[in-house]
Short mmCIF file of C-alpha atoms in Angstrom, two decimals:
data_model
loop_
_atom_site.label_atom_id
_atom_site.label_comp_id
_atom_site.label_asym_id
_atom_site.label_seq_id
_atom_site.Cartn_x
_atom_site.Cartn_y
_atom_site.Cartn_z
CA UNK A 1 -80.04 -47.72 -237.73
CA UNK A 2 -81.71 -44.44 -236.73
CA UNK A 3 -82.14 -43.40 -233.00
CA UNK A 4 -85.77 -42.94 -233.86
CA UNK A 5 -85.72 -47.10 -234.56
CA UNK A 6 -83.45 -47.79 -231.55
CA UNK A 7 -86.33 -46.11 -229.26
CA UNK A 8 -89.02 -47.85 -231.33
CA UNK A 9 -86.81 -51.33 -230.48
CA UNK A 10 -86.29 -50.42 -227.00
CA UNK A 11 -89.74 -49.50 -226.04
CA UNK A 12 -90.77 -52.89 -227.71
CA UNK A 13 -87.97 -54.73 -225.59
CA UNK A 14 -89.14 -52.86 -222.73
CA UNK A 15 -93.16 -53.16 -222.40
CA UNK A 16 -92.14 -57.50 -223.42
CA UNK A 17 -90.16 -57.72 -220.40
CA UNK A 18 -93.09 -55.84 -218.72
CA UNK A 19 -95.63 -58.23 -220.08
CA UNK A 20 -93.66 -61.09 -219.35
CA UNK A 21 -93.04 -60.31 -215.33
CA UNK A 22 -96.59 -59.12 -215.04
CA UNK A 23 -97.59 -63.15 -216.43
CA UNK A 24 -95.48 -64.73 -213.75
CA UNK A 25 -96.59 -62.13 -210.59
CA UNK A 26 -100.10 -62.46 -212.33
CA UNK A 27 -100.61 -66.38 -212.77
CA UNK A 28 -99.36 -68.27 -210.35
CA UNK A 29 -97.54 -71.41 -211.22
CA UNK A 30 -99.67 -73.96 -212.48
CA UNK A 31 -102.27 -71.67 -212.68
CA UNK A 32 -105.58 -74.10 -212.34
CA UNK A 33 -107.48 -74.00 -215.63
CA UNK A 34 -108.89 -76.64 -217.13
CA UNK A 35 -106.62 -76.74 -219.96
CA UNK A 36 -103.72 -76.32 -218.05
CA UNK A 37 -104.74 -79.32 -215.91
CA UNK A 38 -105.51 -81.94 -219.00
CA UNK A 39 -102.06 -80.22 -220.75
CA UNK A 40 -99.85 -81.53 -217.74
CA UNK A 41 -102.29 -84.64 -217.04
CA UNK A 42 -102.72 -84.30 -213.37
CA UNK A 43 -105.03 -82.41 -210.89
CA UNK A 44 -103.36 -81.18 -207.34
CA UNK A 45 -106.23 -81.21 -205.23
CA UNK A 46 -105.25 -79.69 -201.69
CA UNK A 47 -107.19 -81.83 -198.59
CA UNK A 48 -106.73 -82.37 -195.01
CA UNK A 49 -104.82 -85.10 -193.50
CA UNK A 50 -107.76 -87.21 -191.62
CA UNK A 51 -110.75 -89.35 -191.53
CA UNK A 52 -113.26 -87.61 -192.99
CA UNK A 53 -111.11 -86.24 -195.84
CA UNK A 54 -107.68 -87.99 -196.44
CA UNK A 55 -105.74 -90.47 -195.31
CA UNK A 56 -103.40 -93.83 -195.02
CA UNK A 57 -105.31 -97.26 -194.01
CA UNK A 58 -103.77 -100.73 -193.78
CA UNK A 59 -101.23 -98.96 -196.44
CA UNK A 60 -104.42 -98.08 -198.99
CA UNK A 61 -105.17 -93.81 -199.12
CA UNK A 62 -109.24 -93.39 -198.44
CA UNK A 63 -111.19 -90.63 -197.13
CA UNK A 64 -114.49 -89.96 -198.28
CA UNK A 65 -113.54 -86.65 -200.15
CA UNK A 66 -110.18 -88.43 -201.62
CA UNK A 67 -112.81 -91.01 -202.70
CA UNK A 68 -114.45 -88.20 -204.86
CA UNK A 69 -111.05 -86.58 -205.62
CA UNK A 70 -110.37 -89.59 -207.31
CA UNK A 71 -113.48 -90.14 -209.23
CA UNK A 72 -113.01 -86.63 -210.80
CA UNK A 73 -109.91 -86.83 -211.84
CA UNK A 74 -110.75 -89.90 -213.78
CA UNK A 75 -113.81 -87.79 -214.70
CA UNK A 76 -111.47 -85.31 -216.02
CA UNK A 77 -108.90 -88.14 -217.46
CA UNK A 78 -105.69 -86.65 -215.41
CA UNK A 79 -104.10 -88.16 -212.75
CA UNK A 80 -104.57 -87.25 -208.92
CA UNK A 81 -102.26 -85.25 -206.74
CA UNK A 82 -103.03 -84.68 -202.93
CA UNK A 83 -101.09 -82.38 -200.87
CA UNK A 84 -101.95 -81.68 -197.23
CA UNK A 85 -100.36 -77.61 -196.37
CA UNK A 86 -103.16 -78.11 -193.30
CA UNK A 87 -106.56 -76.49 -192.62
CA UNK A 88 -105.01 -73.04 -191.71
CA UNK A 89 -102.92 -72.87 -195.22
CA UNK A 90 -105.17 -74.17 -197.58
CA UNK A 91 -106.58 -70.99 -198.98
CA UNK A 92 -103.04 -69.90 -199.42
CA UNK A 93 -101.92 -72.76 -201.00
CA UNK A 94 -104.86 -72.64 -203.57
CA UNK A 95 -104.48 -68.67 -204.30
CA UNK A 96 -100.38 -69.29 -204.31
CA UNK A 97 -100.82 -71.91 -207.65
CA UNK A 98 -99.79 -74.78 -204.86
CA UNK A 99 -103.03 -76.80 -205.54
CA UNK A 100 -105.87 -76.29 -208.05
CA UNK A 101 -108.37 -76.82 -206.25
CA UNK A 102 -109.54 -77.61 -202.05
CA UNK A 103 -111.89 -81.08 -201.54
CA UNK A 104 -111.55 -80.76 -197.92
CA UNK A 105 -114.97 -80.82 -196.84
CA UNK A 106 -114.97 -76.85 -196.79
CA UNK A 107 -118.34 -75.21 -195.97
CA UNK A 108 -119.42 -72.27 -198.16
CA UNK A 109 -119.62 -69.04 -196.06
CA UNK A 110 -119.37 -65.27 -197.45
CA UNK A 111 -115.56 -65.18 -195.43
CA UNK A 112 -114.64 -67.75 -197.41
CA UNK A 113 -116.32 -66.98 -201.11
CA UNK A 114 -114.00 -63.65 -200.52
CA UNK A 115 -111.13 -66.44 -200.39
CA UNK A 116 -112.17 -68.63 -203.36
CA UNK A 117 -114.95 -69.52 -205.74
CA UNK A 118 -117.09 -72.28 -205.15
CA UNK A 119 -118.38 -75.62 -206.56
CA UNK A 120 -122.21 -76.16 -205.97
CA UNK A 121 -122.91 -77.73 -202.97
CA UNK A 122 -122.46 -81.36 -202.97
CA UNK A 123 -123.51 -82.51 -199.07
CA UNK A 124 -125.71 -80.47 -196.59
CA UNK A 125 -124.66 -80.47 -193.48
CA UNK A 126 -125.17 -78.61 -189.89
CA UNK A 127 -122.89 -77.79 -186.83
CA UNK A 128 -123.76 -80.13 -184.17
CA UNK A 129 -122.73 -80.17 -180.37
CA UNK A 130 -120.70 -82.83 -179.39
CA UNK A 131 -121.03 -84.17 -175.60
CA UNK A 132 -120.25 -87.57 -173.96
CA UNK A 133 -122.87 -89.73 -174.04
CA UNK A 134 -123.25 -89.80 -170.01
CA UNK A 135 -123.49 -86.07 -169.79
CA UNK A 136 -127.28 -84.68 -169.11
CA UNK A 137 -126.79 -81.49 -168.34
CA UNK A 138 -126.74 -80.43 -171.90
CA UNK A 139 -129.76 -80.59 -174.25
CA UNK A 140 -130.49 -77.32 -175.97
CA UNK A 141 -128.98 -74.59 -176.80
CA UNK A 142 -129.98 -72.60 -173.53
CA UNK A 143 -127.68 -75.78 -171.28
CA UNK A 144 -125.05 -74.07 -173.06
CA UNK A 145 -124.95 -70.66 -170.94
CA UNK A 146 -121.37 -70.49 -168.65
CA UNK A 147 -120.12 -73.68 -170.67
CA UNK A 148 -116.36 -73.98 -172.28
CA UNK A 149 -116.59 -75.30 -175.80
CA UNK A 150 -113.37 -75.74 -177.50
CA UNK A 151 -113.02 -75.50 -181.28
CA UNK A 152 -110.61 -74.79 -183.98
CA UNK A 153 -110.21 -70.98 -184.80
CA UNK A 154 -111.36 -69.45 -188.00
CA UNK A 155 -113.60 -71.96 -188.89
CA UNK A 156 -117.33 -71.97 -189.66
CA UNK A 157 -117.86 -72.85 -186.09
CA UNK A 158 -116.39 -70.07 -184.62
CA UNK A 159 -118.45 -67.60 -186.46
CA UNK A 160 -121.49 -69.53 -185.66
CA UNK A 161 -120.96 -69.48 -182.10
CA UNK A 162 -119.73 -65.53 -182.19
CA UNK A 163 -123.46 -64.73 -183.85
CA UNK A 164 -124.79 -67.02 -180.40
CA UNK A 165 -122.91 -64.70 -177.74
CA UNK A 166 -123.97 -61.54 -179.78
CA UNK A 167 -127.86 -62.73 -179.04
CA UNK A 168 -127.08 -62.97 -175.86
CA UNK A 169 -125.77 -66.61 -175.01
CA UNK A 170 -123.05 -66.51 -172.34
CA UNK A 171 -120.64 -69.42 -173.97
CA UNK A 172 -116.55 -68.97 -173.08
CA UNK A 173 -115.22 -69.89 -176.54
CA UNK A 174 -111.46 -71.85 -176.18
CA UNK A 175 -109.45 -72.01 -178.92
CA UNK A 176 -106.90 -74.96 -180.58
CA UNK A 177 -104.98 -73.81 -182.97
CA UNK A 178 -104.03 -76.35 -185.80
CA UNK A 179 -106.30 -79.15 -183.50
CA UNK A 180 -108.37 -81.28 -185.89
CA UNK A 181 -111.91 -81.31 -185.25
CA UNK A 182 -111.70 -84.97 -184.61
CA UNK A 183 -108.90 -84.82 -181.77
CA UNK A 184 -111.24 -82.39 -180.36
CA UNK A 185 -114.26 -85.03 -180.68
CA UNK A 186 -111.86 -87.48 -178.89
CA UNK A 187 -111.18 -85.46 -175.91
CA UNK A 188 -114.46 -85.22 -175.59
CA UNK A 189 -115.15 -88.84 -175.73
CA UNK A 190 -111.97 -89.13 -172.95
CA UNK A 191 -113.57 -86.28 -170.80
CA UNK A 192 -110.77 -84.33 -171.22
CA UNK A 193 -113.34 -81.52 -172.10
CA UNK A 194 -116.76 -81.07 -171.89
CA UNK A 195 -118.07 -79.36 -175.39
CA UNK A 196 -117.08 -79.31 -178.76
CA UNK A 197 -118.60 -78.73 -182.02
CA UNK A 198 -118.19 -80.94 -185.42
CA UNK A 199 -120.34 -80.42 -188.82
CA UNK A 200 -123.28 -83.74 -188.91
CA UNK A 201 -120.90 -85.68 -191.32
CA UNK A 202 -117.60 -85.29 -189.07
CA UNK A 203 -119.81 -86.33 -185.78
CA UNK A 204 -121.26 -89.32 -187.45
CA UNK A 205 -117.98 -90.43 -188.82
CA UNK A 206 -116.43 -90.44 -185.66
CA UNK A 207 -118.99 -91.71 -183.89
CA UNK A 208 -117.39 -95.64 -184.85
CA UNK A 209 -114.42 -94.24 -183.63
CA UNK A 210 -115.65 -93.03 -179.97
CA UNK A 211 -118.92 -94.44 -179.66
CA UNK A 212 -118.69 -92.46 -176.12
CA UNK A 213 -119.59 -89.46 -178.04
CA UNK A 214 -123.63 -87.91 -178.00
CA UNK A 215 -124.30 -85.94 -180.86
CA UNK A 216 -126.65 -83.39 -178.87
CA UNK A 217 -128.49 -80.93 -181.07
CA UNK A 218 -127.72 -78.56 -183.76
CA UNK A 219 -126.67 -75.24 -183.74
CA UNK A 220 -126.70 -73.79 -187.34
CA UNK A 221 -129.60 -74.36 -190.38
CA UNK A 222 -128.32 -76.36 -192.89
CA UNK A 223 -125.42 -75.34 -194.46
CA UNK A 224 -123.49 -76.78 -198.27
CA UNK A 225 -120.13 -78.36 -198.72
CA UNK A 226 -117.91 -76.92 -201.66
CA UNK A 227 -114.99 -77.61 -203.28
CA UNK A 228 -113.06 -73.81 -203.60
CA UNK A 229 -111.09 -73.24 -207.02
CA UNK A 230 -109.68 -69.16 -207.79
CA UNK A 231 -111.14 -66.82 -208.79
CA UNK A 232 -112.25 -66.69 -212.37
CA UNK A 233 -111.38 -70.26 -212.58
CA UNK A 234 -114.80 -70.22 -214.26
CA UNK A 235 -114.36 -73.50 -216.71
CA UNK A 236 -112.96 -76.00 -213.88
CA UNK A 237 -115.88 -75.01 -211.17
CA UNK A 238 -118.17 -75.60 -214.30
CA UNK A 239 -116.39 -78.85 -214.43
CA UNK A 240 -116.64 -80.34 -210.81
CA UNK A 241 -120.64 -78.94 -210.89
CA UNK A 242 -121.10 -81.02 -214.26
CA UNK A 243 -119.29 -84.11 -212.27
CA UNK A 244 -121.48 -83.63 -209.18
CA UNK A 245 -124.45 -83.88 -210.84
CA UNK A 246 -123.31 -86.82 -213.11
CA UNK A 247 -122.97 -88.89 -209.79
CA UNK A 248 -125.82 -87.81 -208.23
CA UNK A 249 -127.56 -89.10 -211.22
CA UNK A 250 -126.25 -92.77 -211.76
CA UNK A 251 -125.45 -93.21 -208.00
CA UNK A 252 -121.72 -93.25 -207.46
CA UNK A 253 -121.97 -90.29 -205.65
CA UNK A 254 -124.62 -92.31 -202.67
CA UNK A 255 -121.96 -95.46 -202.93
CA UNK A 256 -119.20 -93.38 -201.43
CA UNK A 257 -121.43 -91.27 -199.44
CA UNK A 258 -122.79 -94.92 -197.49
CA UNK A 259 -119.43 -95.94 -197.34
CA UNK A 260 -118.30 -93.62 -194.94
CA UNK A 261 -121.88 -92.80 -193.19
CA UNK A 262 -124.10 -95.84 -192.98
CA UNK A 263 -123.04 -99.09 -193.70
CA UNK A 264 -120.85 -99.47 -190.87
CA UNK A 265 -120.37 -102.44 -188.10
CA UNK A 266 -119.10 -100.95 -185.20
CA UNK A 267 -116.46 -103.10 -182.90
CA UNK A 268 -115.19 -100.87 -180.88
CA UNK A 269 -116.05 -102.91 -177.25
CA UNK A 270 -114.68 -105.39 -175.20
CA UNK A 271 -117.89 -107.58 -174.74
CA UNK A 272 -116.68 -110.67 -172.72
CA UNK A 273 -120.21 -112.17 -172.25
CA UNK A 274 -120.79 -112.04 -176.13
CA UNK A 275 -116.88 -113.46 -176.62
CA UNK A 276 -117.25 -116.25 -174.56
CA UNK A 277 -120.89 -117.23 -176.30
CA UNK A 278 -118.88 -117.24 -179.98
CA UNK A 279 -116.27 -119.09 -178.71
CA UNK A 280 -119.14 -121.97 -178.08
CA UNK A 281 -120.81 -121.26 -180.89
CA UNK A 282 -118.55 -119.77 -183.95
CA UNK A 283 -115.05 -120.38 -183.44
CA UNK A 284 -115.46 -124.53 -183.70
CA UNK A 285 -116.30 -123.72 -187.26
CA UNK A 286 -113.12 -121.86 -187.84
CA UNK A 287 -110.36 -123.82 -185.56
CA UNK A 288 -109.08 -126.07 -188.25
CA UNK A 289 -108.62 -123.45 -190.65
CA UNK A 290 -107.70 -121.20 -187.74
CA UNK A 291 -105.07 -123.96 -186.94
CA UNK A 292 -103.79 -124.80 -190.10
CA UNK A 293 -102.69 -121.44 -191.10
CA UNK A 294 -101.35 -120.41 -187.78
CA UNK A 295 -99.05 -123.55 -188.06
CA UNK A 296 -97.69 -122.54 -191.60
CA UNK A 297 -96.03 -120.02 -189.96
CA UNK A 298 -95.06 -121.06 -186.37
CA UNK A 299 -97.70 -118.65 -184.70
CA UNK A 300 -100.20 -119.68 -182.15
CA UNK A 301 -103.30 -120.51 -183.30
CA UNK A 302 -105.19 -119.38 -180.12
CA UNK A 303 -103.45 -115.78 -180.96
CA UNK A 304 -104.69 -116.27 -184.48
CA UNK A 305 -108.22 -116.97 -183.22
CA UNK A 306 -108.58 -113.90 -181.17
CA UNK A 307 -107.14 -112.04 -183.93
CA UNK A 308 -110.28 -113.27 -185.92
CA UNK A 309 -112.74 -112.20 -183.23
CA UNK A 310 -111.37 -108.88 -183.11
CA UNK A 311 -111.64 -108.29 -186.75
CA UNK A 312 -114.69 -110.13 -187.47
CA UNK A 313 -116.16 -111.32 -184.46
CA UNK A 314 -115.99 -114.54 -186.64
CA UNK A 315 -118.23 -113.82 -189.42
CA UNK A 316 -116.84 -114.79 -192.56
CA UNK A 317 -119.34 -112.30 -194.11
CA UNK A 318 -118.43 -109.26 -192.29
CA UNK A 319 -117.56 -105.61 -194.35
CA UNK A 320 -116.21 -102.82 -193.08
CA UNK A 321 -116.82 -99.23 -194.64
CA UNK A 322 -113.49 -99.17 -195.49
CA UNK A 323 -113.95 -101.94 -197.95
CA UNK A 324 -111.99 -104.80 -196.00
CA UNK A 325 -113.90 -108.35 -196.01
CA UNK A 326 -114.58 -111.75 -194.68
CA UNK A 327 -112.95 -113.19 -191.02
CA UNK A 328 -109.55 -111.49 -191.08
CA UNK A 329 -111.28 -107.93 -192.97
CA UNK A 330 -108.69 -108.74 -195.99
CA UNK A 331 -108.05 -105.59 -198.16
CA UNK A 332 -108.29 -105.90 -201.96
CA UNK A 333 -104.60 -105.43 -202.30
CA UNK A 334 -103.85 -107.91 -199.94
CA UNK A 335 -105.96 -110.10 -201.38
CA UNK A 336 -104.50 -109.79 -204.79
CA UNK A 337 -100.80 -109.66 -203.42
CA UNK A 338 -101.54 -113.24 -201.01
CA UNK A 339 -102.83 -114.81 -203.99
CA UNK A 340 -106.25 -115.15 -203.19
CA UNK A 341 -110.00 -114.41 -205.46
CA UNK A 342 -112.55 -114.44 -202.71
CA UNK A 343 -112.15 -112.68 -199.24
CA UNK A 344 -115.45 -114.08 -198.12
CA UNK A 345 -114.50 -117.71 -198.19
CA UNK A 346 -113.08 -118.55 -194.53
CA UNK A 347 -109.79 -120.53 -195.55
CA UNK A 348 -109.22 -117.92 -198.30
CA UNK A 349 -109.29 -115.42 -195.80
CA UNK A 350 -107.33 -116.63 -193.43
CA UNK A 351 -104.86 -118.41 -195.72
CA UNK A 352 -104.37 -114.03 -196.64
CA UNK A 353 -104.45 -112.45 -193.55
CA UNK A 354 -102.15 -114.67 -191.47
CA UNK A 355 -100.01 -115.01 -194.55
CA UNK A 356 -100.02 -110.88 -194.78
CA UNK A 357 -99.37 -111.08 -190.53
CA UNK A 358 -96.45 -113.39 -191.03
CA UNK A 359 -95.01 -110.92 -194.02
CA UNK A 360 -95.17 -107.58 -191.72
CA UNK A 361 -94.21 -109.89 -188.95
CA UNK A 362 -90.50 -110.42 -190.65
CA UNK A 363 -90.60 -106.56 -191.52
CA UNK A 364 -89.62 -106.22 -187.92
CA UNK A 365 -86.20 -108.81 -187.58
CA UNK A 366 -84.45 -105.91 -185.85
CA UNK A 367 -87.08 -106.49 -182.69
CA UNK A 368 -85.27 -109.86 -181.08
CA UNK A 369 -88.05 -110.45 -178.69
CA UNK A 370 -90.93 -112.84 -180.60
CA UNK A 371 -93.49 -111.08 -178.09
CA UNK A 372 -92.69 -107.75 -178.72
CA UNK A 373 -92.14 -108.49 -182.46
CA UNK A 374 -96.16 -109.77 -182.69
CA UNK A 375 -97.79 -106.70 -180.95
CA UNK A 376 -95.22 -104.69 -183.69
CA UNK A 377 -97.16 -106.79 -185.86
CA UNK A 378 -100.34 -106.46 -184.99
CA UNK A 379 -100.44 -103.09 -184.52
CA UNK A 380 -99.29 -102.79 -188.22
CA UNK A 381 -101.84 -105.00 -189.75
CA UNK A 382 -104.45 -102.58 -188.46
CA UNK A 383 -102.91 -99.22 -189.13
CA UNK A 384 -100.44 -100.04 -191.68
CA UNK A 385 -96.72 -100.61 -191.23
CA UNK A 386 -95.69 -97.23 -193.24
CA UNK A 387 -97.57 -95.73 -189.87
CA UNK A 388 -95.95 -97.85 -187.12
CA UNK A 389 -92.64 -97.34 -188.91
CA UNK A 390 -93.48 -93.28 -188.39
CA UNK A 391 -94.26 -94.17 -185.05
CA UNK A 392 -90.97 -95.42 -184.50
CA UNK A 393 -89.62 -92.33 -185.89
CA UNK A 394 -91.51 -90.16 -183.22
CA UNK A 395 -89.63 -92.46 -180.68
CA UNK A 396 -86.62 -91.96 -181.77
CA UNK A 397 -86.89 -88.10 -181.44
CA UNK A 398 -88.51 -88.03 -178.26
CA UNK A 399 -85.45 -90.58 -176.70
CA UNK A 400 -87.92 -93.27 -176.17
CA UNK A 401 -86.86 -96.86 -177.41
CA UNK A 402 -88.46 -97.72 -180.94
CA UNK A 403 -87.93 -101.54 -180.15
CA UNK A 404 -90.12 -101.34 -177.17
CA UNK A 405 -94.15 -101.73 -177.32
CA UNK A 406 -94.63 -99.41 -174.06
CA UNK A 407 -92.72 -96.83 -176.35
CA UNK A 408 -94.97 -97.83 -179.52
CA UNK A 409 -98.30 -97.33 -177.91
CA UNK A 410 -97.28 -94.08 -176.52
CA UNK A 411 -96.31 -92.59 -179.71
CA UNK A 412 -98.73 -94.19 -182.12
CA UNK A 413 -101.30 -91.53 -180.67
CA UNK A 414 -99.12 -89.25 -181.73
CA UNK A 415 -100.01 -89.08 -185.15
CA UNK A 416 -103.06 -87.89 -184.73
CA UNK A 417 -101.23 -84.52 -184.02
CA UNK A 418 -100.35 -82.19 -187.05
CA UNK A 419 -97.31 -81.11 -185.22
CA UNK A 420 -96.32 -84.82 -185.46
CA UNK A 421 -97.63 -86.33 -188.18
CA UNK A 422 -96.52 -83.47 -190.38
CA UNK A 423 -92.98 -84.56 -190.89
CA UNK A 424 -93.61 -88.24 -191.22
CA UNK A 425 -93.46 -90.44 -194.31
CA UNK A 426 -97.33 -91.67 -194.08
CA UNK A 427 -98.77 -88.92 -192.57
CA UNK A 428 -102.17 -88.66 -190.02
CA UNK A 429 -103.54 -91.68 -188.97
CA UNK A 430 -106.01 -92.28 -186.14
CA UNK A 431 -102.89 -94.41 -183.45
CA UNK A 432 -105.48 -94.73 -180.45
CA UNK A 433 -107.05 -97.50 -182.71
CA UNK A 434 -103.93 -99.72 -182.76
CA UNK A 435 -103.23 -99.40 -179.47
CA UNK A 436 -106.68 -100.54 -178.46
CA UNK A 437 -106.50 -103.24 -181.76
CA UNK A 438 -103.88 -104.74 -179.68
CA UNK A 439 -104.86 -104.88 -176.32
CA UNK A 440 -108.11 -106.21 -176.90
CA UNK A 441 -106.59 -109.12 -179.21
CA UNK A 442 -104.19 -110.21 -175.89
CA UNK A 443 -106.93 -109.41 -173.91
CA UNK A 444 -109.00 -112.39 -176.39
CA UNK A 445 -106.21 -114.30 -176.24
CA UNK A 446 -105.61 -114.83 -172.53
CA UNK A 447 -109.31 -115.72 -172.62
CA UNK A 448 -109.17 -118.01 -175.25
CA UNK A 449 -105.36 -119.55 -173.64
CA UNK A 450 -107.77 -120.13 -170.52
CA UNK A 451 -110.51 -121.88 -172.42
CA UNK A 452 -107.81 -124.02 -173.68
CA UNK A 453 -107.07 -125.47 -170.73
CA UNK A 454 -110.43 -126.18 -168.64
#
């Protein structure tokens, strides 16, 4: 062979080495386009790990952007993958080949369009401030001057509020790094801090959870929620904008959207004049049925019937946003796996929810003390045991003892801290609600155990 055709052979070697390293530094793996995605059959969509977006209830995922994760991958006929870098990675993640696209109920500024491309918008929204319902002082934007209001850093709310001290307003600006927005929102609620400031769909979301919360005024015009692909990932934005509009049109889109926002009961108070009236006038209805299941499986019934309050406040017709229904708020999956068609029907509903209680309530043999055991129980049945078992976790680290409830209900809040919930199985859930789930059921019960005996 000539040297002449040992160059030619070399260069060729060469510049396909060349071309093949430039393809992997160039794409990243997986790289996101819509044939790639149908080729391997599943979408990674990256989201954040919490109520508004993502998360783990009564073991069933939900979230109202997970809800429309979902629906587009079956839009797309691929599976769904979620993974949860946090709010501060996300963009990284995408651009890195992690994910293939964000759902994370992003807003779409000009910072971030120099990040990412961007879906349509799909919900308008605007930055609202977030005060306790008793405080007064606050009411426009001018009550603001010499206040603290603590946010998340590079977010859409910190650049808002930087344009608001450029004009002039005299606002001290406190940072959280890697805080949700709705830890923020709950401090708030607790007094912990005075100001904070949460997009209109986040504040009225949370507003179920801490109804101690006044959404004040906004502080932004209207702004649009996007879902971020790369850049030049031209045929998959095409694709969720197609979808969008698709369930705008035949109203799948406003189903999710009202399950999240509007129809909503909200229990979230001890009302002992209101208990003590349904205990005359609802629970007579119930206490055979009530009774009968409680029996089956050696629990008190009067337990069992303030159990019911607290989920239903006896109203075998109640719904919950999060799709739970009927006295006990049965999930679909429970339904199905307690062997029962209709959630709505009162001995139906509590044939599957104390059954499902008595099942988690055996999860927990290694707790000796029946007590303890319930409140183990009961905490899981509105949380999820995947979550208390996390919980436990967290216990064990700290040095606390997992077996104990006074450990439980400390650590159960807990996960609604990334630095926590990060390296658990089940990942963020909202553990103030358990904790408060529980005491208010023994706090029914030693009414109803009272009642009992006059």
């Amino acid at each position: 062979m000539s040297i002449r055709k040992h160059k030619e052979l070399l260069i060729i070697a060469i510049l396909s080495v060349f071309y093949i390293f430039f393809h992997i530094i160039a794409e990243p793996a997986g790289n996101g386009t819509l044939e790639d995605i149908k080729e391997k059959g599943k979408i990674t969509v990256i989201m954040t790990n919490n109520a508004n977006v993502y998360y783990s209830y009564r073991d069933e995922y939900m979230g109202f952007e997970y809800d429309l994760a979902k629906k587009f991958a079956e839009f797309l006929g691929v599976k769904l993958e979620v993974i949860t870098p946090g709010w501060d990675e996300m963009f990284q993640a995408l651009n890195s080949g992690e994910g293939d696209m964000i759902a994370a109920g992003v807003t779409i500024t000009k910072p971030r369009k120099k990040l990412a491309d961007f879906s349509e918008g799909y919900l308008e929204v605007q930055q609202q401030i977030i005060i306790h319902k008793n405080n007064n002082s606050i009411d426009k934007i001018k009550d603001l001057k010499g206040k603290k209001i603590h946010i998340r850093p590079q977010t859409s709310y910190e650049q808002r509020l930087e344009e608001l001290k450029s004009n002039g307003l005299n606002i001290d600006i406190v940072f959280h790094e890697n805080m949700p927005t709705e830890e923020l929102i709950r401090m708030v609620a607790e007094k912990e801090i005075e100001v904070t400031v949460a997009d209109s769909n986040i504040a009225k979301l949370n507003q179920r959870y801490y109804p101690d919360i006044r959404i004040a005024f906004p502080i932004s015009e209207p702004q649009q929620l996007g879902w971020a692909v790369r850049n030049n990932s031209d045929k998959l934005r095409e694709k969720i904008n197609e979808f969008f509009h698709q369930i705008e049109k035949n109203g799948t889109f406003s189903q999710i959207y009202e399950r999240y926002y509007r129809n909503v009961s909200i229990f979230d108070y001890v009302d002992i004049k209101r208990f003590h009236r349904r205990l005359k006038t609802r629970l007579p209805k119930y206490k055979d049925i009530i009774k009968k299941a409680a029996e089956k499986h050696g629990f008190d019934w009067r337990l069992i019937a303030a159990m019911v309050y607290q989920e239903s406040h006896f109203n075998p017709y109640a719904r919950s946003y999060t799709g739970v229904r009927g006295l006990m708020q049965v999930t679909q999956r429970t339904a199905r796996e307690m062997g029962i068609n209709n959630r709505m029907k009162p001995a139906q509903s509590v044939k599957a929810g104390v059954g499902y209680l008595a099942k988690i309530y055996h999860r927990f043999d290694e707790i000796k003390d029946p007590e303890t055991k319930m409140l183990f129980a009961l905490a899981s049945y509105n949380v999820g045991y995947g979550h208390v078992r996390d919980a436990q976790d967290i216990c064990r680290k700290k040095g606390w003892d997992p077996e104990k409830w006074s450990s439980l209900k400390k650590a159960l809040p807990l996960l609604r801290e990334r630095k926590y919930y990060k390296n658990t199985t089940y990942g963020y859930a909202r553990g103030t609600e358990p904790v408060r789930y529980v005491r208010r059921i023994m706090t029914y019960y030693d009414i109803i155990k009272q009642k009992a005996h006059e």
